[in-house]
PDB file of C-alpha atoms in Angstrom:
ATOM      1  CA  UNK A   1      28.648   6.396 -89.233  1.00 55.00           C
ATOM      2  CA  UNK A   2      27.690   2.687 -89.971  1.00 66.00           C
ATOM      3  CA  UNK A   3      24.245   1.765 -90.672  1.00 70.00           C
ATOM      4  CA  UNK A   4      23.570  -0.326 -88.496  1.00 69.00           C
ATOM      5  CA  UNK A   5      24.550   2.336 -85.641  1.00 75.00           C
ATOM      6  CA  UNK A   6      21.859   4.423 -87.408  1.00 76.00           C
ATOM      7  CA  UNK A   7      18.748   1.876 -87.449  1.00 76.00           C
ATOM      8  CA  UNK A   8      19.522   0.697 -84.139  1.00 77.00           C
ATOM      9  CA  UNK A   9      17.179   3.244 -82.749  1.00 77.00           C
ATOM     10  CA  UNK A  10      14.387   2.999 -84.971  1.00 75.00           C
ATOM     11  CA  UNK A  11      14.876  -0.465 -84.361  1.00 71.00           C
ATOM     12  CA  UNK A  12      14.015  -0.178 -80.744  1.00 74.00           C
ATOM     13  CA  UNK A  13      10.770   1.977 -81.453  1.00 72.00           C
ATOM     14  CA  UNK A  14       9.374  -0.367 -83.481  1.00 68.00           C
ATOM     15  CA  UNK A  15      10.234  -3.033 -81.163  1.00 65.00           C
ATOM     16  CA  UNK A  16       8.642  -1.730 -78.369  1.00 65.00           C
ATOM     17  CA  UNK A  17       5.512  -0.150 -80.077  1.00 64.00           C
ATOM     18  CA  UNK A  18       5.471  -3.433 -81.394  1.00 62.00           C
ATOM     19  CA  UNK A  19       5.566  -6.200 -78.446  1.00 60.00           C
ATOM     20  CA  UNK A  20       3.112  -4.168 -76.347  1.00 58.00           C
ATOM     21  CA  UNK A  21       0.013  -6.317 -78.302  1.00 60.00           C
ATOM     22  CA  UNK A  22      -2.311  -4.980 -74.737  1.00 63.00           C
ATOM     23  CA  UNK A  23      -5.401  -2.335 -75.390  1.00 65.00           C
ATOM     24  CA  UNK A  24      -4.708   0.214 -72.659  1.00 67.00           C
ATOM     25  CA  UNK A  25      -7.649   2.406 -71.523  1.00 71.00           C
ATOM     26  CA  UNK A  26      -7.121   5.860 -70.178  1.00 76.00           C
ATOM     27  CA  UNK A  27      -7.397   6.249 -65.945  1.00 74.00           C
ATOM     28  CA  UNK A  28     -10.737   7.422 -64.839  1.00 79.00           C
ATOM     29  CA  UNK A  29     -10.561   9.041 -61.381  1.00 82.00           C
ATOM     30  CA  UNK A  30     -13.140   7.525 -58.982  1.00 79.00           C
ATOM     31  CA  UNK A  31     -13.681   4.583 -61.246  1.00 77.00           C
ATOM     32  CA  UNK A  32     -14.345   1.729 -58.989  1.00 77.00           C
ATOM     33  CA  UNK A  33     -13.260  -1.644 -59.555  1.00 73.00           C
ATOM     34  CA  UNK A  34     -15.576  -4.743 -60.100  1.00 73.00           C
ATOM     35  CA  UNK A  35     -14.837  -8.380 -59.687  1.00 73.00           C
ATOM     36  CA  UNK A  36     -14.559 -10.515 -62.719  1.00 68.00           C
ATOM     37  CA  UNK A  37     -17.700 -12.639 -63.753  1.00 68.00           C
ATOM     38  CA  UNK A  38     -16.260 -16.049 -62.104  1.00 64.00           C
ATOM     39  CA  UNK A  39     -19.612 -18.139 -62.567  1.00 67.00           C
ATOM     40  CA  UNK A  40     -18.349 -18.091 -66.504  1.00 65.00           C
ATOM     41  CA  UNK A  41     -14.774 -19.989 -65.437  1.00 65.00           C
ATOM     42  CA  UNK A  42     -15.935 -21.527 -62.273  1.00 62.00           C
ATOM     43  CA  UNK A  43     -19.554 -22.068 -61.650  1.00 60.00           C
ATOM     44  CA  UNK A  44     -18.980 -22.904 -57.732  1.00 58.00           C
ATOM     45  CA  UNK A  45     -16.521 -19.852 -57.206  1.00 48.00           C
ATOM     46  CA  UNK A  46     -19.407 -17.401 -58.343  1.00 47.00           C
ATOM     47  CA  UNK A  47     -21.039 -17.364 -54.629  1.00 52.00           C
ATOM     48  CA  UNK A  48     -17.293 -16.932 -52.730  1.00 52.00           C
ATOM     49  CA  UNK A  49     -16.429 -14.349 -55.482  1.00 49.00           C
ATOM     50  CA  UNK A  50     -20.253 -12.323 -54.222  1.00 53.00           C
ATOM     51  CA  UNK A  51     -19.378 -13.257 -50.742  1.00 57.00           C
ATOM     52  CA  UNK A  52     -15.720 -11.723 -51.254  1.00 56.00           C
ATOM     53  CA  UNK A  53     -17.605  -8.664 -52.838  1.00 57.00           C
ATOM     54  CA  UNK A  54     -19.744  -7.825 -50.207  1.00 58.00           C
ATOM     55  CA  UNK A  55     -17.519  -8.355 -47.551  1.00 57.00           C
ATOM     56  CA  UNK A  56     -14.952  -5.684 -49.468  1.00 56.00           C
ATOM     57  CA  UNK A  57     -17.841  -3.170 -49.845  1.00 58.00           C
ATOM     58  CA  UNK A  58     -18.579  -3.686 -45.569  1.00 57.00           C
ATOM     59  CA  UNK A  59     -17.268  -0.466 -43.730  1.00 56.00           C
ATOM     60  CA  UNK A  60     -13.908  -1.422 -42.757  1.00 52.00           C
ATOM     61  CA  UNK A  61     -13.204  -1.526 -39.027  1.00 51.00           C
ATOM     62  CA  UNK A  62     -10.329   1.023 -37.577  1.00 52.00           C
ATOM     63  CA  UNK A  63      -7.252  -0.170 -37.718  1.00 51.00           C
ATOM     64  CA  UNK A  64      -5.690  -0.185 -33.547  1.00 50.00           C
ATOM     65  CA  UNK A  65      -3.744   2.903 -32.672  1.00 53.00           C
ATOM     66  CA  UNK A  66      -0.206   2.405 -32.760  1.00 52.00           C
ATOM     67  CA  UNK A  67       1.273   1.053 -29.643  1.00 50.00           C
ATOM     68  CA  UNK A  68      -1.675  -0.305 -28.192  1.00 45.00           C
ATOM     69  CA  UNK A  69      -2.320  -3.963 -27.157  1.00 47.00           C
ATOM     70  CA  UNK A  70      -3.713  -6.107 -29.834  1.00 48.00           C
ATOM     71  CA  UNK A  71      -7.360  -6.579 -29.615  1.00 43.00           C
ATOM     72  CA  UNK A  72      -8.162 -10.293 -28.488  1.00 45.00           C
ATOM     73  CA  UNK A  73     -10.775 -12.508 -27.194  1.00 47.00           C
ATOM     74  CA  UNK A  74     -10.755 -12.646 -23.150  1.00 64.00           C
ATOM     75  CA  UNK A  75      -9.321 -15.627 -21.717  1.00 85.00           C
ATOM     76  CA  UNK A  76      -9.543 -17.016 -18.600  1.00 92.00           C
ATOM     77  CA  UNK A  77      -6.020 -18.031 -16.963  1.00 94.00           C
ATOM     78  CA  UNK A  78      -5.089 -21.605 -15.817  1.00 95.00           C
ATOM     79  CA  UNK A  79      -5.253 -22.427 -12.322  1.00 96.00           C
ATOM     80  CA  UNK A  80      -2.981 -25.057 -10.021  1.00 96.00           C
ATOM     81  CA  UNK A  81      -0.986 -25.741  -8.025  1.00 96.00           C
ATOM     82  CA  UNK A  82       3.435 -26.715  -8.409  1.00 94.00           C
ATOM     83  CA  UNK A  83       4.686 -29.245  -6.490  1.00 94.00           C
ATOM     84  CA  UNK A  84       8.037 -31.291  -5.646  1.00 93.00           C
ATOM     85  CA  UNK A  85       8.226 -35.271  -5.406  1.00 93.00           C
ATOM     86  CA  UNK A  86       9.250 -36.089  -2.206  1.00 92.00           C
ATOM     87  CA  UNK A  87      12.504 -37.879  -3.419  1.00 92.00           C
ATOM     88  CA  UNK A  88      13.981 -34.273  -4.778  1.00 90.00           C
ATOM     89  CA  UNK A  89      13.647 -32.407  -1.858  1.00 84.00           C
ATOM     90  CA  UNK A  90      17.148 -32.172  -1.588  1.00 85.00           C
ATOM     91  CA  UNK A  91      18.321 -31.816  -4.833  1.00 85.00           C
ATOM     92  CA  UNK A  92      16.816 -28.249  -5.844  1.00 86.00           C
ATOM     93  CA  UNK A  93      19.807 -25.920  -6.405  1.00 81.00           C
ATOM     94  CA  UNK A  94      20.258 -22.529  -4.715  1.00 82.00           C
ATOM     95  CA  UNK A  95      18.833 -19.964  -6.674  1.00 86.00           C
ATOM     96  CA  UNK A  96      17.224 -21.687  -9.133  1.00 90.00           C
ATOM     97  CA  UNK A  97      14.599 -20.396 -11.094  1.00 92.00           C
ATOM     98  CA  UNK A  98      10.855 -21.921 -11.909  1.00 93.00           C
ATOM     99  CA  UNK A  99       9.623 -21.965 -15.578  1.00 95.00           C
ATOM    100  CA  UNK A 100       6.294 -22.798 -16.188  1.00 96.00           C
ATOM    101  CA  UNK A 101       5.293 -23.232 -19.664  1.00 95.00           C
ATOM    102  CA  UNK A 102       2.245 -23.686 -21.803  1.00 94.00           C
ATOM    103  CA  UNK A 103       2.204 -24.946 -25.261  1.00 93.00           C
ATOM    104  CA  UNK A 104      -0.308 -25.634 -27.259  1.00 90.00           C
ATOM    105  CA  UNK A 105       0.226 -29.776 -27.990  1.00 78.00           C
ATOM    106  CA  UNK A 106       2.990 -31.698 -26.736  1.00 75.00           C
ATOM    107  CA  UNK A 107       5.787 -29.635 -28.358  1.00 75.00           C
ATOM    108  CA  UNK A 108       6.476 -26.601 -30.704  1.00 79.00           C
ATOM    109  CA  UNK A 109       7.540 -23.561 -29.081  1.00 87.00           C
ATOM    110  CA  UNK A 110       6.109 -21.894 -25.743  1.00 92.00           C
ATOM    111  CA  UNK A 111       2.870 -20.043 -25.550  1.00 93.00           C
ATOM    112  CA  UNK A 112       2.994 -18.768 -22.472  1.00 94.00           C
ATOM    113  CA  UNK A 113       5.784 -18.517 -19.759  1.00 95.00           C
ATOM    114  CA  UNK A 114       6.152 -17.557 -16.339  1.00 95.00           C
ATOM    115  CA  UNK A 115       9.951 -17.377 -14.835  1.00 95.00           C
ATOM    116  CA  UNK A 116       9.458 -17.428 -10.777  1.00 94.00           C
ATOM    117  CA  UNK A 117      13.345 -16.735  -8.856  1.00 93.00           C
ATOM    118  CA  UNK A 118      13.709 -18.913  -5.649  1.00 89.00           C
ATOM    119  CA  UNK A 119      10.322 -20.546  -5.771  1.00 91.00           C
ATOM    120  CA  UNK A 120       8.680 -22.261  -2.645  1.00 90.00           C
ATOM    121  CA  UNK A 121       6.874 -25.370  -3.546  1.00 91.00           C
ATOM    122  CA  UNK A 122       4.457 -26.403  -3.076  1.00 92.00           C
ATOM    123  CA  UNK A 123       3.496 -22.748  -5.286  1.00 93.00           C
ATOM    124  CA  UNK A 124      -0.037 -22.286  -6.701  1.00 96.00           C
ATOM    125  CA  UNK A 125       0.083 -20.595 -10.220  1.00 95.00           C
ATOM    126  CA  UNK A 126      -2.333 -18.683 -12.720  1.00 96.00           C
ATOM    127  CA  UNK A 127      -1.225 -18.735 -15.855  1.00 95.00           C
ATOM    128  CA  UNK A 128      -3.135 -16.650 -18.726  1.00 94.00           C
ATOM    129  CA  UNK A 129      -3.155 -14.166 -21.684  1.00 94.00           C
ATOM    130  CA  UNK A 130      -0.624 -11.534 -19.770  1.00 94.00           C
ATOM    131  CA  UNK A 131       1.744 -14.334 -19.776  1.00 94.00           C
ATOM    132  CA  UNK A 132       1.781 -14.796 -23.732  1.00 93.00           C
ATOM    133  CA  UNK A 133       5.475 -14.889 -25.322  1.00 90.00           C
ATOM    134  CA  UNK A 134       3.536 -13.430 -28.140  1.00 89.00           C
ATOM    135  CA  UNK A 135       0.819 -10.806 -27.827  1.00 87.00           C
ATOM    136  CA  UNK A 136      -0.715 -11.550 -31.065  1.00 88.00           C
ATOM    137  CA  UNK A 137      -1.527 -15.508 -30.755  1.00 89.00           C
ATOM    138  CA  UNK A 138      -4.543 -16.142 -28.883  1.00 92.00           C
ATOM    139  CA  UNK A 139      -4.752 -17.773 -25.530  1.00 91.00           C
ATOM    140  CA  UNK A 140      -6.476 -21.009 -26.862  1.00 88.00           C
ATOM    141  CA  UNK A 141      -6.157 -24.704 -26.264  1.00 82.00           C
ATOM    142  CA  UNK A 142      -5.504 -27.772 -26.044  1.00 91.00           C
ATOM    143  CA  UNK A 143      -2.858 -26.628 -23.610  1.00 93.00           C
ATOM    144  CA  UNK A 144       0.137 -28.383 -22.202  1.00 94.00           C
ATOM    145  CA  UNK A 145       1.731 -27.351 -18.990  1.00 95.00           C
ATOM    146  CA  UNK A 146       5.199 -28.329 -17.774  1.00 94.00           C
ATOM    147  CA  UNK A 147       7.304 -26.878 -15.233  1.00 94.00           C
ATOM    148  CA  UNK A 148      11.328 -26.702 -15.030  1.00 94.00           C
ATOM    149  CA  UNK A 149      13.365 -25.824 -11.521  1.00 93.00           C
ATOM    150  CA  UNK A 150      16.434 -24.498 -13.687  1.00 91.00           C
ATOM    151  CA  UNK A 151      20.029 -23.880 -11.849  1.00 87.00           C
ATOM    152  CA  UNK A 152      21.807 -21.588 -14.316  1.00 87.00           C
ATOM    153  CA  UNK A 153      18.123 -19.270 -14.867  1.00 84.00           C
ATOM    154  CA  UNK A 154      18.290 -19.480 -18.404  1.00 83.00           C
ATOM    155  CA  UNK A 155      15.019 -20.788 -20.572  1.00 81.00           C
ATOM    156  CA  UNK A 156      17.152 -22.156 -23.672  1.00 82.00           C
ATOM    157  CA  UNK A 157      19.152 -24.606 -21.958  1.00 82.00           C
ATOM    158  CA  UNK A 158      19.044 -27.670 -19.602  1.00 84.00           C
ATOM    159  CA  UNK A 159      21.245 -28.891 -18.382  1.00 85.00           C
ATOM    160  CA  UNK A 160      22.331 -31.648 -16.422  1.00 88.00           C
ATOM    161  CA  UNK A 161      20.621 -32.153 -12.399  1.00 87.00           C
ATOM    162  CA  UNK A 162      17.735 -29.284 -13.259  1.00 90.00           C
ATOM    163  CA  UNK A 163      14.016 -31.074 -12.865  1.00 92.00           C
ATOM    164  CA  UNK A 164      10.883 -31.291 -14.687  1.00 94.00           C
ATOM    165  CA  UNK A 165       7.357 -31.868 -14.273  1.00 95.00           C
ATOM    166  CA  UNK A 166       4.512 -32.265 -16.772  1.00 94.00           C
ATOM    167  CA  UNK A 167       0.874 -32.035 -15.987  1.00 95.00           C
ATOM    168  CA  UNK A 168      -0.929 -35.024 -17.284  1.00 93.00           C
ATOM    169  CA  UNK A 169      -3.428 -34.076 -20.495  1.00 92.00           C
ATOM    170  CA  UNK A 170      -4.402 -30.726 -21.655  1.00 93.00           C
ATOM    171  CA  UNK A 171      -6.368 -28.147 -20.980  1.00 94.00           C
ATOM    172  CA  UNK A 172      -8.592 -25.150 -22.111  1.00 93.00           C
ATOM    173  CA  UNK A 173      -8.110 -21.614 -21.238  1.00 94.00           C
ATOM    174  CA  UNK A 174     -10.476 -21.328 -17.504  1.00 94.00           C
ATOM    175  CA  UNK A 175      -9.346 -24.796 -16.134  1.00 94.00           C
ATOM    176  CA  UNK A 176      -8.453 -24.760 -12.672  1.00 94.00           C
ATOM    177  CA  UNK A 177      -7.178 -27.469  -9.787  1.00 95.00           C
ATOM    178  CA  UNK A 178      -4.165 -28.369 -12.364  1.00 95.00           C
ATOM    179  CA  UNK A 179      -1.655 -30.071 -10.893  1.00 96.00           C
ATOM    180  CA  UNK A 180       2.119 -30.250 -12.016  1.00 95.00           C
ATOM    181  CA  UNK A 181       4.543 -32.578  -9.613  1.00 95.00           C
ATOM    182  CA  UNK A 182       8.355 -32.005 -10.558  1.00 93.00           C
ATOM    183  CA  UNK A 183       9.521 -35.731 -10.840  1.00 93.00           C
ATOM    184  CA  UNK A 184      11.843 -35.567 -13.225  1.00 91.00           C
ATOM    185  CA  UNK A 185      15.790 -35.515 -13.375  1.00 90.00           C
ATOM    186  CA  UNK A 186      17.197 -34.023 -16.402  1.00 86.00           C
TER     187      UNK A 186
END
């Protein structure tokens, strides 16, 4: 047998009882686990670090039960009313379906949705937390509110002849009296 076939494994050992250069102390069950000292490092981070502290020794609260709906702060729905220039009257297509849509600034993606089949305008709306795309984002503003009479009934896609409206400025949860005019020819 070469030699070098025979050192290679006392080679290893000593490599790797060599490279670990770290002090490890035995585990202690229950041992808890403090916080370094940050006011040595960073003299400002000392009061987060004792903030941070405190707040990990606080009871934790119970996590929700699986299944049920996410805990969130109640919001009031937004109130108005839908309407239709008078110049489109004739130009809604059969069937079509209302979106109305909140987002929170001018774009990004929807908030909250409503899809209404064969709507009759003028149609007053609420629009609130039960309406959220996701259950898990709060119901907060600034709020934008738009409304789509769409022929084919899907959300994704517009298409040539469906209309729009946009209510003009935003809103908090809780307003009411909003009005939306569809005006607009895609």
């Amino acid at each position: 047998m070469p030699t070098t076939q025979r050192l290679a494994p006392l080679l290893a050992a000593a490599l790797a009882l060599g490279a670990c250069d770290r002090a490890v102390e035995p585990y202690v069950p229950g041992e808890g686990v403090e916080p370094p000292d940050l006011s040595r490092i960073f003299p400002e981070g000392a009061e987060r670090s004792a903030e941070r502290e405190a707040a990990a020794q606080a009871p934790a609260a119970a996590p929700p039960e699986r299944g049920a709906p996410p805990v969130t702060a109640a919001a009031e729905p937004l109130r108005g009313t839908i309407s239709l220039a008078p110049d489109l009257a004739g130009r809604v297509p059969a069937g079509a379906i209302l979106f109305l849509i909140a987002r929170r600034g001018e774009s990004g993606p929807p908030l909250a949705v409503q899809r209404i089949p064969d709507p009759e305008l003028p149609l007053a709306f609420s629009l609130g937390p039960d309406d959220r795309m996701i259950d898990q984002m709060p119901f907060a503003g600034p709020l934008t509110l738009s409304a789509r009479l769409d022929a084919d009934g899907n959300a994704t896609t517009r298409l040539p002849g469906d209309l729009q409206g946009v209510a003009a400025g935003t809103y908090e949860p809780g307003a009411s009296g909003i009005a939306i005019v569809i005006d607009q020819v895609l």
